[in-house]
Structures are given as C-alpha cells and as structure tokens.
CSV table of C-alpha atoms and ligand atoms in Angstrom, one decimal:
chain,number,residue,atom,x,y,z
A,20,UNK,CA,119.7,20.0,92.7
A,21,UNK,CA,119.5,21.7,89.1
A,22,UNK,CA,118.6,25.1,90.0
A,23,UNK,CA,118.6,27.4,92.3
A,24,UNK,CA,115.7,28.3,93.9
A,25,UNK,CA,115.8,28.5,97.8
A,26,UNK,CA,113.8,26.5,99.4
A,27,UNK,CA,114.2,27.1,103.5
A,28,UNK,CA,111.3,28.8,105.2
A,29,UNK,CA,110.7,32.4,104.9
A,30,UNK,CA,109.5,34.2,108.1
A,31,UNK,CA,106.1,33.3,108.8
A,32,UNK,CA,105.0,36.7,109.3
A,33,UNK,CA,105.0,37.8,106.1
A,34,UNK,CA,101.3,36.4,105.3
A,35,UNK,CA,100.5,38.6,108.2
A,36,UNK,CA,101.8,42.2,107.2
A,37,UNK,CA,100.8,41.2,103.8
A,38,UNK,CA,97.1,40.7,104.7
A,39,UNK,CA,97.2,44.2,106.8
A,40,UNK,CA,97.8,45.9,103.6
A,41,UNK,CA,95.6,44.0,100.7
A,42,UNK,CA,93.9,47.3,100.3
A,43,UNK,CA,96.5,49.0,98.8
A,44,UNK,CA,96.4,46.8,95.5
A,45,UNK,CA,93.8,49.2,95.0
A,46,UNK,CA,96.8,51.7,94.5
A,47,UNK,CA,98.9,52.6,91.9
A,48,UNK,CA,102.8,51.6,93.9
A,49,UNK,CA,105.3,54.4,93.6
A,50,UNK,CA,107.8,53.1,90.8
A,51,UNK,CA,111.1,54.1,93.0
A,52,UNK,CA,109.7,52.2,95.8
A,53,UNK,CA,107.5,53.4,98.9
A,54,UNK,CA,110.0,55.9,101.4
A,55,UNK,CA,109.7,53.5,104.4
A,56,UNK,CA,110.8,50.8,102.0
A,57,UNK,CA,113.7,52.9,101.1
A,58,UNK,CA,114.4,53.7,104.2
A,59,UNK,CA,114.4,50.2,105.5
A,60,UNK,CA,116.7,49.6,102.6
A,61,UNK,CA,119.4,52.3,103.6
A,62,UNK,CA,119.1,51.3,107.3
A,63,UNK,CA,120.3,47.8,106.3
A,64,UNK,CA,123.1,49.2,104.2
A,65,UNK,CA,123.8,51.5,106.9
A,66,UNK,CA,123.9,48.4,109.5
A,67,UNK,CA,125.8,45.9,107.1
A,68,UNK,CA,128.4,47.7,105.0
A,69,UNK,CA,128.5,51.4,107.4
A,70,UNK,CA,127.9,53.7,104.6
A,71,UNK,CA,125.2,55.9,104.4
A,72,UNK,CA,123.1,56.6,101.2
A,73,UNK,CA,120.7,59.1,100.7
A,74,UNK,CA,117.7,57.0,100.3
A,75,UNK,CA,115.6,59.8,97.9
A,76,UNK,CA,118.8,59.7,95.8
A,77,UNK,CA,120.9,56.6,95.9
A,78,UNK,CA,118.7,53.9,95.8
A,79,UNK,CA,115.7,52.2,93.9
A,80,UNK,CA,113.5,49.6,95.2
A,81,UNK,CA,114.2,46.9,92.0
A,82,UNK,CA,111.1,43.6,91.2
A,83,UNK,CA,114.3,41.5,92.0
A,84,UNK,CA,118.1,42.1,90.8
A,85,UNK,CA,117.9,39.8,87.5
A,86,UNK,CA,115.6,42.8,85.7
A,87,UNK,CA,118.0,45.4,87.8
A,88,UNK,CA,121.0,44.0,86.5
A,89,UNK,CA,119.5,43.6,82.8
A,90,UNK,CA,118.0,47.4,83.0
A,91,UNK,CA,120.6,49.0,84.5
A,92,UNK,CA,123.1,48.0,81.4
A,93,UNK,CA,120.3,49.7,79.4
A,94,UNK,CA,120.3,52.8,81.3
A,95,UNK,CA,123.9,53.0,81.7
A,96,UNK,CA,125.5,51.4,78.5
A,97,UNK,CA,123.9,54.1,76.0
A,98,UNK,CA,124.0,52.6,72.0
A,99,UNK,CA,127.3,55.2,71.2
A,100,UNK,CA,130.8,54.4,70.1
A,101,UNK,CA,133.4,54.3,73.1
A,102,UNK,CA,137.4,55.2,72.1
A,103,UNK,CA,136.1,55.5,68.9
A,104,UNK,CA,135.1,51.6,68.7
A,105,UNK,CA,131.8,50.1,70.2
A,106,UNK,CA,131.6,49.6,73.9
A,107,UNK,CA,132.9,46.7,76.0
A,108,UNK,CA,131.0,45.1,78.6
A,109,UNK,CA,133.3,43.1,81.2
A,110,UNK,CA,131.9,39.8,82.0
A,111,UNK,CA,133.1,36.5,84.4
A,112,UNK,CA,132.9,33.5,83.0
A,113,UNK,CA,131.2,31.8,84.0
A,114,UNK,CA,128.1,33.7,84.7
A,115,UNK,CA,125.0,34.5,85.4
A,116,UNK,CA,123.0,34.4,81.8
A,117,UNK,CA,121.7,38.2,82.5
A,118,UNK,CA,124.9,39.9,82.4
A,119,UNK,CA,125.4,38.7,79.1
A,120,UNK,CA,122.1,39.3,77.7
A,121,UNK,CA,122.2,42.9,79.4
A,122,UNK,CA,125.4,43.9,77.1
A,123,UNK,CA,123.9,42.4,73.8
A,124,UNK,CA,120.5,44.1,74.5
A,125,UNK,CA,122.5,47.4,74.8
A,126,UNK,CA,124.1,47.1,71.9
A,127,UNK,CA,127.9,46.3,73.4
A,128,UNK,CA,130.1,43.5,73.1
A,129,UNK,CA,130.2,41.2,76.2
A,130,UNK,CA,133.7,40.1,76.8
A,131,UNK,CA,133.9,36.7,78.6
A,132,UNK,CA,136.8,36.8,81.6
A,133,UNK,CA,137.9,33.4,83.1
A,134,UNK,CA,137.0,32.7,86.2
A,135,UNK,CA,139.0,29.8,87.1
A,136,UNK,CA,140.6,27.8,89.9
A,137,UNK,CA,144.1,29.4,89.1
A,138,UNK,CA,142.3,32.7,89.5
A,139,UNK,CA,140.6,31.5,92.7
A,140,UNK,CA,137.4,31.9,90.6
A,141,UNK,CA,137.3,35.9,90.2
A,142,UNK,CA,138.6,37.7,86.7
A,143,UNK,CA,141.7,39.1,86.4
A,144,UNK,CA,140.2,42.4,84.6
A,145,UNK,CA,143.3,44.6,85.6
A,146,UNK,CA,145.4,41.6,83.2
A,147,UNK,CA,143.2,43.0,79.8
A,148,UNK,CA,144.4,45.0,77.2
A,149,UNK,CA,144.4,49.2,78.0
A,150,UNK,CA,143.1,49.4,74.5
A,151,UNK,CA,140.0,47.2,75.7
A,152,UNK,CA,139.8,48.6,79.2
A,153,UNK,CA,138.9,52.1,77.2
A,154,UNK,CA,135.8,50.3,75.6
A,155,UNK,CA,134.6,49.3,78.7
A,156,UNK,CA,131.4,50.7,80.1
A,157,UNK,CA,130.5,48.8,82.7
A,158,UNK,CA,132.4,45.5,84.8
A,159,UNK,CA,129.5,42.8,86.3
A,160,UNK,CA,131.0,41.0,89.0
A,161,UNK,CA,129.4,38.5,91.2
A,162,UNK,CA,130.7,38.2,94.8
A,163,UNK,CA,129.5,36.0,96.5
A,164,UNK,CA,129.9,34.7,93.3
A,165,UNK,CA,127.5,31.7,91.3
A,166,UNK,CA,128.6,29.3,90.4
A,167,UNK,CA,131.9,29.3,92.2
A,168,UNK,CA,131.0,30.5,95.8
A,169,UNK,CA,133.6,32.9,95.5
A,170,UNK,CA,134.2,35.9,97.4
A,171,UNK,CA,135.9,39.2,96.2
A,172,UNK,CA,138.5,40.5,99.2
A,173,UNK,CA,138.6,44.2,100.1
A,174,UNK,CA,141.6,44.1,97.8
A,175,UNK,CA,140.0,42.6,94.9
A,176,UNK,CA,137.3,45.3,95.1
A,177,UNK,CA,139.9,48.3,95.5
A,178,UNK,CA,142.1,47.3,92.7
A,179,UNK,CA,138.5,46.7,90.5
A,180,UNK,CA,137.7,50.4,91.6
A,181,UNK,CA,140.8,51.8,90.6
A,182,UNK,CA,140.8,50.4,87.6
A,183,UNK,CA,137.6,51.9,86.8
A,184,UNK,CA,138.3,55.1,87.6
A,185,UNK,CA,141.8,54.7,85.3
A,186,UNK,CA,139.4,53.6,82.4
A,187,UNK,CA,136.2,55.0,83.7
A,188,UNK,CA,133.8,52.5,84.0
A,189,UNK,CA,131.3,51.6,86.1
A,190,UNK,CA,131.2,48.7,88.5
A,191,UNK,CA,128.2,46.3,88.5
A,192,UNK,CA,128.5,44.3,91.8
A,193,UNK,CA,125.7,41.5,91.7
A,194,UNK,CA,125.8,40.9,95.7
A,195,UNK,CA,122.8,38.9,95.7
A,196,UNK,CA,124.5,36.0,97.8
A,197,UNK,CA,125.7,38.3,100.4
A,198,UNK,CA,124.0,37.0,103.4
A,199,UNK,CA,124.9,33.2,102.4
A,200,UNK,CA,128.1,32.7,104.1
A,201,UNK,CA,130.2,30.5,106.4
A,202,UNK,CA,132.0,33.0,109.0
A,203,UNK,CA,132.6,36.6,108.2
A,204,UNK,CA,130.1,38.4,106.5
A,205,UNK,CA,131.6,38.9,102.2
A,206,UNK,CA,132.7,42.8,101.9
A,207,UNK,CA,130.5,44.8,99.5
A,208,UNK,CA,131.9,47.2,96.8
A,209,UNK,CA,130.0,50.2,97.8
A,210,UNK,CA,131.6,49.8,101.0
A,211,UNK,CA,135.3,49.3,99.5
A,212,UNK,CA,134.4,52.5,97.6
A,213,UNK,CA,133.5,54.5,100.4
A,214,UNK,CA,136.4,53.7,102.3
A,215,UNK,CA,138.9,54.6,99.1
A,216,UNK,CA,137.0,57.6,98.7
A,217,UNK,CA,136.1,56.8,95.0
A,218,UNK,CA,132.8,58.3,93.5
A,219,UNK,CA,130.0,56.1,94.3
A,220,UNK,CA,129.1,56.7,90.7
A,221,UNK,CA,131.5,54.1,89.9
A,222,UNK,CA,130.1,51.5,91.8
A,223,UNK,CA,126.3,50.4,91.4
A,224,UNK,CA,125.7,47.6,94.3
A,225,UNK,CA,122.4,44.6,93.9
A,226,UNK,CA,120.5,43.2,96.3
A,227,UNK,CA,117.3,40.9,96.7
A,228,UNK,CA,115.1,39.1,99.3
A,229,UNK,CA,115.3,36.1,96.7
A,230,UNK,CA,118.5,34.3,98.8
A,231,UNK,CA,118.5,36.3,101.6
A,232,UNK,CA,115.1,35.7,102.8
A,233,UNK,CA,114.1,32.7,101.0
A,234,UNK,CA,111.5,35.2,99.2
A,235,UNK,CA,112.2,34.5,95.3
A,236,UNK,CA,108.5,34.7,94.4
A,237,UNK,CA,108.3,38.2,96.3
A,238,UNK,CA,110.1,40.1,93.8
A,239,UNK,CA,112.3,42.3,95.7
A,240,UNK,CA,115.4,44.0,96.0
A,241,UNK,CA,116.9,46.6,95.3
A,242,UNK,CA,120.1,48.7,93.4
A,243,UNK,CA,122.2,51.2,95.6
A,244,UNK,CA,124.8,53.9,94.1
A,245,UNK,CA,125.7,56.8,92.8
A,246,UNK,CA,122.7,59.6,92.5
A,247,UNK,CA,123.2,60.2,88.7
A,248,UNK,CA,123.6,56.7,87.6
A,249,UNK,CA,120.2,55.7,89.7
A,250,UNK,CA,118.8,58.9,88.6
A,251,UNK,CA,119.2,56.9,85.1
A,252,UNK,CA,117.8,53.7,86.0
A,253,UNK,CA,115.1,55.6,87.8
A,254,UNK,CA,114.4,57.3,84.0
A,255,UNK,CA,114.2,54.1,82.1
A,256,UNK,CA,111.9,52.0,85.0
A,257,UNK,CA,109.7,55.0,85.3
A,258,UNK,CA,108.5,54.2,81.8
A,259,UNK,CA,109.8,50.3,81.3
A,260,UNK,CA,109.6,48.7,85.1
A,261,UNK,CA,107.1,47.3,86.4
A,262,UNK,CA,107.2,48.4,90.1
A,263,UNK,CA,106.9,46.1,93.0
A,264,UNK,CA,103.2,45.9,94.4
A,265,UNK,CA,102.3,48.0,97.2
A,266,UNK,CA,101.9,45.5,99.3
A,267,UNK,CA,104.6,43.3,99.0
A,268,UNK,CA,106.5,46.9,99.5
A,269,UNK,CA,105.7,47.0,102.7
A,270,UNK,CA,106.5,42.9,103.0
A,271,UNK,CA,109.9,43.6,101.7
A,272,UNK,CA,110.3,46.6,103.8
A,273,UNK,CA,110.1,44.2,107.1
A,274,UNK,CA,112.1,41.8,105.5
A,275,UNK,CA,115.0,44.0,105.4
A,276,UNK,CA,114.2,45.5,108.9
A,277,UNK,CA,114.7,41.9,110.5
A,278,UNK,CA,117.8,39.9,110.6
A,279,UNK,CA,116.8,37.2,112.9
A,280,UNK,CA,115.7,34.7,110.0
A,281,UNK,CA,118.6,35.3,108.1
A,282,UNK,CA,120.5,34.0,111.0
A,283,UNK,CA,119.4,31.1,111.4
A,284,UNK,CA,118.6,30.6,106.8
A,285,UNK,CA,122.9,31.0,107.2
A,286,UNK,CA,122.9,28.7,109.7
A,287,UNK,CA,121.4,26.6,107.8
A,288,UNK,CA,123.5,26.6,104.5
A,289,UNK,CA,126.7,26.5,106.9
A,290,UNK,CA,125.5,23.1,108.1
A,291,UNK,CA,125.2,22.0,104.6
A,292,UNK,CA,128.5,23.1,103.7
A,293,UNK,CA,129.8,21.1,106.5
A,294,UNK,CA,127.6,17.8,105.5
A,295,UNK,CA,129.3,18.3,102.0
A,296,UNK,CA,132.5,18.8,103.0
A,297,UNK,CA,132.2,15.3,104.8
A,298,UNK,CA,131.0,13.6,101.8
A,299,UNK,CA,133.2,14.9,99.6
A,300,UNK,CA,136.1,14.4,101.3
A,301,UNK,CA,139.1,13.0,99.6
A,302,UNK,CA,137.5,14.2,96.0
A,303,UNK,CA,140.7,15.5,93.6
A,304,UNK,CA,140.0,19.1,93.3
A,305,UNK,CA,136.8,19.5,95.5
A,306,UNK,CA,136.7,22.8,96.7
A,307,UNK,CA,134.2,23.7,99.8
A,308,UNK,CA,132.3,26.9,98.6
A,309,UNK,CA,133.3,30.0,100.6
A,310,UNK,CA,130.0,31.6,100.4
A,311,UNK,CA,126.5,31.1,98.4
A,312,UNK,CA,124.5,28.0,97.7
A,313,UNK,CA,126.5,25.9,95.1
A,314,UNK,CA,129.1,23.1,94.8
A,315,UNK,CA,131.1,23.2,92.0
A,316,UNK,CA,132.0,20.0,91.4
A,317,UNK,CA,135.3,19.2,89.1
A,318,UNK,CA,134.4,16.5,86.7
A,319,UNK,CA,135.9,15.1,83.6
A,320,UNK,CA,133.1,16.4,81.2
A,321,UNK,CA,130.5,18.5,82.6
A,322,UNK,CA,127.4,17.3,80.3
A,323,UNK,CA,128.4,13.8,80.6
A,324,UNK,CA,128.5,13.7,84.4
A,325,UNK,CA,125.2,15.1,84.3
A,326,UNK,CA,123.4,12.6,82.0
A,327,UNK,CA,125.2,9.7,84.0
A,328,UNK,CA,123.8,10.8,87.4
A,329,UNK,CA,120.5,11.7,86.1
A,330,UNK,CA,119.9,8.2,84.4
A,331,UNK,CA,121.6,6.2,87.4
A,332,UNK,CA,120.4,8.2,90.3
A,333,UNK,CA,117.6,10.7,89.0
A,334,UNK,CA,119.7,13.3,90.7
A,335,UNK,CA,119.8,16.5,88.5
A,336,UNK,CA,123.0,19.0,88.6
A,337,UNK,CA,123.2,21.3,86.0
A,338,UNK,CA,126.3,20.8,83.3
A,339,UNK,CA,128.5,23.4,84.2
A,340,UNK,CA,129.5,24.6,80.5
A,341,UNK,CA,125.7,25.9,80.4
A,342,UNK,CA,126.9,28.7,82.6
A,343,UNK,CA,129.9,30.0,80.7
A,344,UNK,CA,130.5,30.7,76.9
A,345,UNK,CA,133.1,29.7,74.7
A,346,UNK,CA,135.6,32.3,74.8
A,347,UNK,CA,139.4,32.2,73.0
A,348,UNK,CA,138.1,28.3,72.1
A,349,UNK,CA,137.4,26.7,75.5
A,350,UNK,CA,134.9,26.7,78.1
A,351,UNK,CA,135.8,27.4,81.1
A,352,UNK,CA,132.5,25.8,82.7
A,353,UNK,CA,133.2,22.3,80.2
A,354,UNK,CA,134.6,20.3,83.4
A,355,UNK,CA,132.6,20.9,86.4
A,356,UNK,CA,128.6,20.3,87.4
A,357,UNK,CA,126.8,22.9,89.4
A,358,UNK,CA,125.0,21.7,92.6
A,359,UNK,CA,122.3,23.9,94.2
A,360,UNK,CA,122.4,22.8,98.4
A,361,UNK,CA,118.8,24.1,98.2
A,362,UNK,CA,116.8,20.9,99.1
A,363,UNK,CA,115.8,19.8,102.8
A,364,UNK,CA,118.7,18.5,104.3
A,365,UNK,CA,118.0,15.0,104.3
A,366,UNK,CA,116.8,14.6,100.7
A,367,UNK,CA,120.3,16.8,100.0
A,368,UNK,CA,122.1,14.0,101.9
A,369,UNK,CA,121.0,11.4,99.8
A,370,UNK,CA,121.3,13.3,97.0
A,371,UNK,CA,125.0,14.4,97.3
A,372,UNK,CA,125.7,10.6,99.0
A,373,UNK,CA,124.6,9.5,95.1
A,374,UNK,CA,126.5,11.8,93.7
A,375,UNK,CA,129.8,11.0,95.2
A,376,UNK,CA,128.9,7.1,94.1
A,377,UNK,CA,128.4,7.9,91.1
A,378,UNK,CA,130.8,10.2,90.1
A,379,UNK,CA,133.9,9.5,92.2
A,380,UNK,CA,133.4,6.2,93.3
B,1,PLP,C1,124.1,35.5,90.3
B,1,PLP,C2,122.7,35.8,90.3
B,1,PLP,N1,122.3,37.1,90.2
B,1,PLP,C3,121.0,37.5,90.2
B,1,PLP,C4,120.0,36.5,90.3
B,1,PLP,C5,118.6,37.0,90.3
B,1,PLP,O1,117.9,36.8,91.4
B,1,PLP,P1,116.6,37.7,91.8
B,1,PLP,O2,116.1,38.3,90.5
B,1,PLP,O3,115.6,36.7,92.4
B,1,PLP,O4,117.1,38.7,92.8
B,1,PLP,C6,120.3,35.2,90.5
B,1,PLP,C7,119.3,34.2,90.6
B,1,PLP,O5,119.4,33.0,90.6
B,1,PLP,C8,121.7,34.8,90.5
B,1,PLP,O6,122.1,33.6,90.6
C-alpha cells in the first residue's frame, strides 16, 4: 500500500486495437500526437469540462503527465531574472516530487506552500507576499490532490486565476486524479477559466490514462491550454520528448473515447472509500478522502508508524514527510502515513484491518 500504482483492470479491448495497429511501429509517431488522438482528447474535454479547444492548437498528446509537468516548467520557466530577482515557482507541500524537481531543473526557486488540515489541504497562495507573487512564474496545483484527496472548489480555482493574472503567472493544474471521485465529478481549471473569461494562457491543465484507465504502463496523457504556451512545450518535445508510439496512440485515443470503464474503476474506489471509512471510524483526525486514491492517515510520527506496521504486519505505507520538504523549519508531511487503496479489495481489507490494530488500537 506504498505506492501508487493502479491496479483495477483496464478495458480488455485494448490488446485488441493494439494488435490492429502493430504495423505502425514501423512508423516514425507524430511528436504532437496523431489528429484522431487529439481529437479524441478535445472531445472528452469538450464532454467533461464544456470548453472547447482547438485541438491543432491547444493541446499535446504527453508520454504521461510526470514528463509533461517536468517539461512544461522547462518550456515555460525560461533561466532569466523575474522583478529583477530569480523566478519563483509556487509549490504545495506536500507534493508530488516532479513539481519540485521541474523548478530546480529550470533554474527557479521552488517555494514550498502548506497544505494542511487548517487549509483543508490546498495552499493559501493569495496569503504570500506581493513582492514574491511578482517572482512567480508558474503555480503547480494538484486537484484532486495527492496525498490529501483534496479537491479545489470553483472558488479556489477563480481566486488562483485572478491572482495570476494580478501577478502574471501561469497556472499548472496537475488533474491527473480527476476521474477518481466519490459523487460529483472535481471542477477543472481550464473550465473555471473559461467561465471567468481569463486567457487560457494562464492556465495549462494535465491529464493521463495512468488513474483514469488503470493504464500507467501505456504512457499517455496529455496537456491542454493556451496556444502559445503549448506552442512552447510543443518546441522543446519536438527536440527533447520522446513521443508516444503509434500504436499505443491509437490505444489511448479509444481510451479517452469510452467512459464506460471509468464508471465502474470509480465505482470501485467509492467502495473502498466506504470500506475505509468503516474501519476507521472513530480514529482522532481521520479524514475520508474526497477524491483520488490515498488515505492520509494522522499519526504521531510519520516514519515511525511506518517501520512499526511494516515489522508487525508487513503492511507498507509510505512515511508521509517523504512527500513534503522542510519549509520555515517543519514538515508539514512529518505526522501522517500515506495509504494507496490500490490493492484488490480483499487483500486492502486486511491490510487496512492491520493497520487500524496497529496504529490506533
Ligand atoms: C500527483 C501526480 N501527478 C502526476 C503523476 C504522474 O503520473 P503519470 O505520469 O502516470 O500520468 C502522479 C503519479 O503517481 C501523481 O501522483
């Protein structure tokens, strides 16, 4: 239950569209992605979040949103001073380990934003120093959000948006939990944007097959947003991507086409949330996950709890200060262990049953 990889079924068609188009490995794949992929793509933006994009424009096919989220900081985040100073990248904390790595590699500071319980686990950004707010380049946020299970409200997004245009930044919304939810489908940010009528160069949205589909070893998904910015990432990937197979293009363009399976993958999850919600009831400070795949469990000390349940049980959580940084002297991650709810149910029955013994008696 240490890491994240889902483990559900993907649709069992896929071997089948795959094998209709083995030939085309003899190809060289376009690097923006095939047009029926893209236009798959845009159809399910169209479908989920009602805005259009213009799919020669708006939108590159990505090998999977952790290289997407690292390259588009390089494309975006140019090596230059900003107000005079070097640039700012905004980060939560905790995180995912990319974001952070994306702002170093481009030469900007990362600046670690608490994501805590008092927060209800998103970053107060707006709260930061104007002076800083100038620095900043670019703002990750995760929403459906890891570890937390988070979710950013149509208000969160709007004031995120305004406060990049105030300090113009751009907007990195890591969506790739989107479709791992309990009732209502998480808002996205291109969608918030679109209805405030703010540029869609501020907000750049990602997306993958990886959660969605149950496809992590596909390599698919995909960046959606403003036709200059992607015009950028399209620059840098044309000459440092590596672009997705041709055939597993035209695997991920069904995939998006068909929502059936990721029914009933959510349907899933939500009965997982439910079984953990029973077996942690009564637990100070337990918190059921609004959306995504991960408990996150309050415990004294993070690493600690870990060790404990792995030498009692041989259950594996992951410490939950390995997700965050120290930032003004604490980590925010120090007291809580992540849980992935990725196993078959039964083995994540017993799992979280040993858990609870252990832990909270
Ligand atoms: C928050 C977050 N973003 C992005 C990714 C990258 O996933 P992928 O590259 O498979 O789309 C992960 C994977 O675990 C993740 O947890």
């Amino acid at each position: 239950m240490g890491i994240g990889e889902p483990r559900h079924a993907f649709p069992d068609w896929v071997g089948e569209v795959l094998n209709a188009h083995l030939h085309e490995f003899n190809s060289y794949p376009p690097n923006d992605g095939t047009p029926e992929l893209l236009n798959a793509i845009a159809g399910w933006i169209q479908r989920r979040y009602g805005v259009p994009v213009q799919l020669d424009r708006q939108i590159m096919a990505l090998n999977g949103t952790r290289e997407g989220l690292f390259n588009a900081a390089l494309a975006l985040c140019p090596e230059v001073t900003r107000s005079g100073a070097k640039p700012a990248v905004l980060i939560p904390n905790p995180f995912y380990q990319v974001y952070a790595l994306g702002a170093l590699a481009a030469g900007a500071e990362p600046i670690y934003v608490p994501a805590t319980a008092d927060n209800g686990f998103l970053p107060d950004y707006g709260a930061l120093d104007p002076a800083l707010l100038d620095r900043v380049e670019i703002a990750y946020l995760c929403s459906p959000s890891n570890p937390q299970g988070a979710v950013a409200s149509r208000e969160y997004w709007a004031d995120l948006i305004e406060l990049a245009e105030r300090h113009d930044f751009r907007v990195f919304a890591d969506e790739c939990y989107s479709e791992i939810y309990r009732d209502a489908p998480p808002i996205g940010a291109l969608q918030v944007a679109s209805e405030m009528g703010a540029s869609p160069e501020r907000v750049l949205i990602f997306h993958s097959l990886s959660k969605r589909s149950n496809l992590p070893g596909l390599r698919a998904g995909f960046v959606a947003g403003g036709a200059e910015s992607i015009a950028r990432i399209k620059q840098l990937r044309a000459y440092a991507g590596a672009p997705l197979p041709y055939p597993l293009q035209r695997v991920a363009e069904k995939v998006w086409a068909d929502e059936a399976h990721v029914d009933h993958n959510r349907a899933l999850y939500v009965e997982k949330y439910e079984m953990a919600d029973e077996i942690f009831a009564g637990v100070p400070g337990y918190q059921s996950p609004q959306a995504g795949f991960f408990l996150w469990l309050p415990v004294s000390n993070g690493e600690d709890a870990a060790l404990k349940l792995w030498r009692e049980t041989g259950v594996r959580v992951l410490p939950g200060a390995y997700l965050g940084a120290d930032a003004d002297g604490a980590n925010p991650g120090s007291k809580y262990i992540r849980v992935a709810l990725v196993a078959p149910k039964q083995d994540l029955q017993g799992g979280l049953r040993q858990l609870r013994t252990c832990l909270y008696g």
